[in-house]
Coordinates of C-alpha atoms in Angstrom, one line a residue:
Chain Z
M1 CA 7.2 9.7 46.4
Q2 CA 10.1 9.5 44.0
P3 CA 10.2 11.9 41.1
E4 CA 10.9 9.1 38.6
L5 CA 7.6 7.4 39.6
H6 CA 5.7 10.6 38.6
E7 CA 7.6 10.8 35.4
R8 CA 6.8 7.2 34.6
A9 CA 3.2 7.8 35.4
R10 CA 2.9 10.8 33.1
V11 CA 4.7 9.0 30.3
L12 CA 2.2 6.2 30.6
L13 CA -0.7 8.6 30.8
D14 CA 0.3 10.4 27.7
R15 CA 1.1 7.1 25.9
G16 CA -2.2 5.7 26.9
M17 CA -3.9 8.7 25.2
M18 CA -2.4 7.5 21.9
E19 CA -2.2 3.8 22.1
S20 CA -3.1 0.9 24.4
I21 CA -0.6 0.1 27.1
P22 CA 0.1 -3.4 28.5
A23 CA -2.2 -4.5 31.2
E24 CA 0.5 -4.8 33.7
K25 CA 1.5 -1.2 33.2
Q26 CA -2.1 -0.1 33.3
R27 CA -2.5 -1.7 36.7
W28 CA 0.6 0.0 38.0
L29 CA -0.7 3.3 36.6
D30 CA -4.1 2.8 38.2
H31 CA -2.5 2.1 41.5
H32 CA -0.2 5.1 41.3
L33 CA -3.1 7.4 40.4
S34 CA -5.1 6.2 43.4
E35 CA -2.2 7.4 45.6
C36 CA -0.9 10.5 43.8
A37 CA -3.0 13.6 43.6
E38 CA -0.6 15.4 41.3
C39 CA -0.6 12.7 38.7
S40 CA -4.4 12.3 39.0
R41 CA -4.7 16.0 38.2
H42 CA -2.5 15.4 35.2
A43 CA -4.8 12.7 34.0
E44 CA -7.9 14.8 34.7
L45 CA -6.4 17.7 32.7
N46 CA -5.7 15.4 29.8
R47 CA -9.3 14.2 29.9
R48 CA -10.6 17.8 30.1
A49 CA -8.4 18.8 27.2
I50 CA -9.8 16.1 25.0
Q51 CA -13.3 16.9 26.1
A52 CA -12.7 20.5 25.3
L53 CA -11.6 19.6 21.8
D54 CA -14.8 17.6 21.4
S55 CA -16.8 20.7 22.5
F56 CA -15.9 22.7 19.4
A57 CA -18.7 22.7 16.9
F58 CA -18.5 24.6 13.6
D59 CA -21.8 25.9 12.3
L60 CA -22.6 24.6 8.9
D61 CA -24.5 26.4 6.1
P62 CA -26.8 23.7 4.8
A63 CA -27.2 25.5 1.5
A64 CA -23.4 25.7 1.0
A65 CA -23.1 22.0 1.8
L66 CA -25.8 21.1 -0.7
R67 CA -24.0 23.2 -3.4
V68 CA -20.8 21.3 -2.8
Q69 CA -22.7 18.0 -3.0
E70 CA -24.4 18.9 -6.2
A71 CA -21.2 20.2 -7.8
V72 CA -19.4 17.0 -7.0
T73 CA -22.1 14.7 -8.2
R74 CA -22.5 16.6 -11.4
R75 CA -18.7 16.2 -12.0
A76 CA -18.9 12.5 -11.2
E77 CA -21.7 12.1 -13.7
R78 CA -19.8 13.9 -16.4
M79 CA -16.7 11.8 -15.7
R80 CA -18.7 8.6 -15.8
S81 CA -20.3 9.4 -19.1
S82 CA -17.0 10.2 -20.8
E83 CA -14.8 7.5 -19.3
P84 CA -16.4 4.2 -20.7
L85 CA -15.4 5.1 -24.3
A86 CA -11.7 5.5 -23.7
V87 CA -10.6 2.0 -22.8
P88 CA -12.9 0.0 -25.2
L89 CA -11.9 2.4 -28.0
A90 CA -8.3 1.9 -27.3
L91 CA -8.6 -1.9 -27.3
A92 CA -10.7 -1.9 -30.5
L93 CA -8.1 0.3 -32.3
T94 CA -5.3 -1.9 -31.1
I95 CA -7.0 -5.1 -32.4
A96 CA -8.0 -3.5 -35.7
G97 CA -4.6 -1.9 -36.1
S98 CA -2.9 -5.1 -35.3
F99 CA -5.0 -7.0 -37.9
V100 CA -4.2 -4.4 -40.6
M101 CA -0.5 -4.4 -39.7
W102 CA -0.4 -8.2 -39.7
Q103 CA -1.8 -8.3 -43.2
A104 CA 0.6 -5.6 -44.4
V105 CA 3.7 -7.3 -42.8
T106 CA 2.6 -10.7 -44.2
W107 CA 2.5 -9.2 -47.7
L108 CA 5.8 -7.4 -47.3
A109 CA 7.5 -10.5 -45.9
G110 CA 6.2 -12.4 -48.9
Q111 CA 7.6 -9.8 -51.3
W112 CA 11.0 -9.8 -49.6
N113 CA 11.1 -13.5 -49.0
L114 CA 11.7 -13.1 -45.3
P115 CA 11.8 -16.1 -43.0
N116 CA 8.4 -16.5 -41.3
R117 CA 9.9 -16.8 -37.8
A118 CA 12.0 -13.7 -38.2
W119 CA 9.3 -11.4 -39.3
Q120 CA 6.7 -12.9 -36.9
F121 CA 9.1 -12.4 -34.0
G122 CA 9.7 -8.8 -35.1
F123 CA 6.0 -8.2 -35.4
V124 CA 5.4 -9.4 -31.8
V125 CA 8.4 -7.4 -30.4
F126 CA 7.9 -4.2 -32.2
W127 CA 4.1 -4.1 -32.5
I128 CA 2.2 -6.4 -30.3
L129 CA 4.2 -5.9 -27.1
P130 CA 4.2 -2.1 -27.3
S131 CA 0.5 -2.1 -28.1
V132 CA -0.3 -4.3 -25.1
L133 CA 1.9 -2.1 -22.9
I134 CA 0.1 1.0 -23.9
D135 CA -3.3 -0.6 -23.4
M136 CA -2.2 -1.7 -19.9
L137 CA -1.1 1.8 -19.1
L138 CA -4.5 3.1 -20.2
L139 CA -6.4 0.6 -18.1
F140 CA -4.4 1.1 -15.0
R141 CA -3.5 4.7 -15.2
G142 CA -4.1 6.5 -11.9
R143 CA -3.7 3.3 -9.9
L144 CA 0.1 3.3 -10.1
R145 CA 0.6 5.1 -6.8
Y146 CA -1.2 5.9 -3.6
D147 CA -1.9 9.5 -3.4
S148 CA -0.2 11.2 -0.6
Chain J
M1 CA -23.4 -18.9 -10.9
V2 CA -21.0 -16.0 -11.5
A3 CA -23.7 -13.6 -10.4
V4 CA -24.2 -15.5 -7.1
V5 CA -20.4 -15.5 -6.4
M6 CA -20.2 -11.8 -7.1
A7 CA -23.2 -11.1 -4.9
F8 CA -21.6 -13.0 -2.0
S9 CA -18.3 -11.3 -2.5
R10 CA -20.0 -7.9 -2.4
L11 CA -21.6 -8.8 0.9
A12 CA -18.1 -9.5 2.3
E13 CA -16.8 -6.1 1.1
T14 CA -15.7 -3.7 3.7
E15 CA -16.9 -0.1 3.7
S16 CA -13.6 1.0 2.3
Q17 CA -13.8 -1.3 -0.6
C18 CA -17.4 -0.2 -1.3
I19 CA -16.1 3.4 -1.4
A20 CA -13.2 2.5 -3.6
R21 CA -15.5 0.7 -6.1
A22 CA -18.0 3.5 -6.1
L23 CA -15.3 6.1 -6.7
R24 CA -13.8 4.1 -9.6
R25 CA -17.3 3.7 -11.2
K26 CA -18.1 7.3 -10.5
D27 CA -21.3 6.2 -8.9
S28 CA -22.8 9.7 -8.5
E29 CA -25.5 8.7 -6.0
F30 CA -23.0 7.0 -3.7
I31 CA -20.5 9.8 -4.0
G32 CA -23.2 12.4 -3.2
R33 CA -23.9 10.5 0.1
L34 CA -20.2 10.3 0.8
V35 CA -19.8 14.0 0.3
S36 CA -22.7 14.7 2.7
Q37 CA -21.4 12.2 5.2
F38 CA -17.9 13.7 5.3
H39 CA -18.7 17.3 4.8
Y40 CA -18.5 18.5 8.4
R41 CA -15.4 16.4 9.2
L42 CA -13.5 17.6 6.1
L43 CA -14.5 21.2 6.8
R44 CA -13.4 20.9 10.4
Y45 CA -10.1 19.4 9.4
L46 CA -9.4 22.2 6.9
V47 CA -10.3 24.8 9.5
Y48 CA -7.9 23.3 12.0
L49 CA -5.3 23.3 9.3
T50 CA -5.7 26.7 7.9
S51 CA -7.4 28.7 10.7
R52 CA -9.4 30.3 7.9
R53 CA -13.0 29.4 7.7
E54 CA -13.6 30.8 4.3
Q55 CA -10.6 29.2 2.7
A56 CA -11.5 25.9 4.3
E57 CA -15.0 26.1 2.7
D58 CA -13.4 26.7 -0.7
L59 CA -11.0 23.8 -0.2
V60 CA -13.8 21.3 0.7
Q61 CA -15.2 21.3 -2.9
E62 CA -11.7 21.2 -4.4
T63 CA -10.8 18.3 -2.3
W64 CA -13.7 16.2 -3.6
M65 CA -12.9 17.2 -7.2
R66 CA -9.4 15.9 -6.6
V67 CA -10.8 12.7 -5.0
L68 CA -12.7 12.1 -8.2
E69 CA -9.7 12.7 -10.4
R70 CA -7.6 10.3 -8.4
A71 CA -10.2 7.7 -7.6
G72 CA -8.1 5.0 -9.3
Q73 CA -5.4 5.5 -6.6
Y74 CA -7.6 4.4 -3.7
N75 CA -7.9 0.7 -3.5
G76 CA -10.0 0.3 -0.4
R77 CA -7.4 -1.7 1.5
S78 CA -7.0 1.0 4.1
R79 CA -9.6 3.4 5.6
F80 CA -10.9 6.1 3.5
E81 CA -10.4 8.9 6.0
P82 CA -6.6 9.0 5.9
W83 CA -6.6 9.2 2.1
L84 CA -9.2 11.9 2.1
F85 CA -7.4 14.0 4.7
S86 CA -4.1 13.6 2.9
I87 CA -5.6 14.9 -0.3
A88 CA -7.1 17.9 1.6
R89 CA -3.8 18.6 3.3
N90 CA -1.8 18.6 0.1
L91 CA -4.4 20.8 -1.5
A92 CA -4.2 23.3 1.4
I93 CA -0.4 23.4 1.1
D94 CA -0.6 23.7 -2.7
H95 CA -2.8 26.8 -2.3
L96 CA -0.5 28.4 0.1
R97 CA 2.5 27.7 -2.1
R98 CA 0.8 29.3 -5.1
G99 CA -0.1 32.3 -2.9
Q100 CA 3.6 32.7 -2.0
K101 CA 4.7 32.2 -5.6
I102 CA 7.8 30.4 -4.6
G103 CA 8.8 26.8 -4.8
L104 CA 8.8 25.0 -1.5
N105 CA 9.2 21.4 -0.5
T106 CA 6.4 20.0 1.7
H107 CA 8.3 20.4 5.0
D108 CA 9.0 24.1 4.3
A109 CA 5.5 24.5 2.9
E110 CA 4.1 23.4 6.3
A111 CA 5.5 26.6 7.7
L112 CA 3.1 28.5 5.5
L113 CA 0.2 27.0 7.5
E114 CA 1.4 29.0 10.5
V115 CA 0.6 32.3 9.0
P116 CA -2.3 33.6 11.1
A117 CA -5.6 34.6 9.6
P118 CA -5.4 38.1 8.3
D119 CA -8.5 39.4 9.9
G120 CA -7.5 38.1 13.3
H121 CA -10.8 36.4 13.9
S122 CA -10.3 32.9 15.1
P123 CA -12.9 30.3 14.0
F124 CA -12.2 28.4 17.2
A125 CA -13.6 31.1 19.4
A126 CA -16.9 31.1 17.6
A127 CA -17.0 27.3 17.7
A128 CA -16.4 26.8 21.4
K129 CA -19.5 25.3 23.1
S130 CA -18.3 24.6 26.6
E131 CA -16.5 26.5 29.3
D132 CA -13.3 24.5 28.9
A133 CA -13.6 24.9 25.1
V134 CA -13.7 28.7 25.5
R135 CA -10.6 28.5 27.7
V136 CA -8.6 26.5 25.2
A137 CA -10.0 28.3 22.1
G138 CA -7.3 30.9 22.4
A139 CA -4.6 28.3 22.9
L140 CA -5.9 26.3 20.0
A141 CA -5.9 29.3 17.7
A142 CA -2.3 30.2 18.7
L143 CA -1.1 26.6 18.5
E144 CA 0.9 25.7 15.4
P145 CA -1.3 24.0 12.8
I146 CA 0.8 20.9 12.8
Y147 CA 0.0 20.3 16.5
R148 CA -3.6 21.3 16.1
E149 CA -3.9 18.9 13.2
A150 CA -2.3 16.0 15.2
L151 CA -4.8 16.5 18.1
L152 CA -7.8 16.6 15.8
L153 CA -6.8 13.5 13.8
R154 CA -6.0 11.5 17.0
F155 CA -8.7 12.5 19.4
Q156 CA -11.6 13.5 17.2
E157 CA -11.1 11.6 14.0
E158 CA -9.6 8.7 16.0
L159 CA -7.0 7.8 13.5
S160 CA -4.1 5.6 14.6
L161 CA -0.6 7.0 14.8
D162 CA 0.3 5.2 11.7
E163 CA -2.7 6.6 9.8
I164 CA -1.9 10.1 11.0
A165 CA 1.7 9.6 9.9
Q166 CA 0.4 8.6 6.5
V167 CA -1.8 11.7 6.2
V168 CA 1.0 14.1 7.3
G169 CA 3.9 12.3 5.7
A170 CA 6.0 12.3 8.9
P171 CA 7.3 9.5 11.1
V172 CA 5.2 8.1 13.9
S173 CA 7.6 9.5 16.4
T174 CA 7.1 13.0 15.1
I175 CA 3.3 12.6 15.3
S176 CA 3.6 11.3 18.9
S177 CA 5.8 14.4 19.8
R178 CA 3.3 16.7 18.2
I179 CA 0.4 15.2 20.1
H180 CA 2.4 15.4 23.4
R181 CA 3.2 19.1 22.7
G182 CA -0.4 19.9 21.8
L183 CA -1.8 18.2 24.9
A184 CA 0.7 20.0 27.1
I185 CA -0.3 23.4 25.8
M186 CA -4.0 22.5 26.3
R187 CA -3.3 21.3 29.8
S188 CA -1.4 24.4 30.8
R189 CA -4.3 26.6 29.5
L190 CA -6.8 24.6 31.5
E191 CA -4.6 24.6 34.6
G192 CA -4.0 28.3 34.3
G193 CA -7.7 28.9 34.2
G194 CA -7.2 31.4 31.3
G195 CA -10.2 33.3 30.1
A196 CA -11.9 33.2 26.8
A197 CA -9.9 33.7 23.7

């Protein structure tokens, strides 16, 4: 049998371990394996290697596993109890702060006879937009990138 | 009406989305079950990566703490396992970096994983439960961790090549090469009929 046929078979065998191969190639491979003892052995060794990997079993200490579980759940509970305050508090402060600033700026604008549209535009650009941006960052912090 | 819609949408949620939601809400009961469900697999992965049983056990809890801290980054659109293992991997490498007290990029840091366990006791020898496993235990212990990791993630965790690439931060072609290499070494050990490790 030609060497390149064996090489092709082994490439397909190894590829088949990692992903599905087209049906036509699988049929060719099955036919080749039925006639080639050497490549059949290669396939058998692949199968045994994977079975051997499946045969490793690490002993677990149930008490240690329970300690980990309890430590993690305690931490989750602590995080849950502290987290709900941060975002509503930030939003409440933003709204209250904006109200106070609006009153102050309205009064100042009246004192200085500033055009309404001018100071209102300035208020939106220099107060409202930054406040909204900061609140959005607080709400979506930690979701900005996929951990890798 | 809103409650009915929400109930139906919850039914259609995938398992990954359930996990993502529970992590964001810090649902301690759900998280406790998750920890229990993944404990063995996470420990096994860290043993394969570090060859050090004791260090792997320490890293299991730290991995979950980091999962809690970064819960917002998991959106449930992909499977949970690749995200979990990538956190564990980065943690293992961070620990080794700190131990070396030098700055390394991730690729150089992978080389730190190759330092053998100081006491010379392989966790794989103890874990081998079949004749073939005993034969390959020595080869597995001697195998570079990046090959061992690739074999575990593909054949025991059944991650796709893309998912493994995501965990490891390497191209799919590199993952494929590592699996090929790892399998070739396992085959040669089985073919040679080597004894126990």
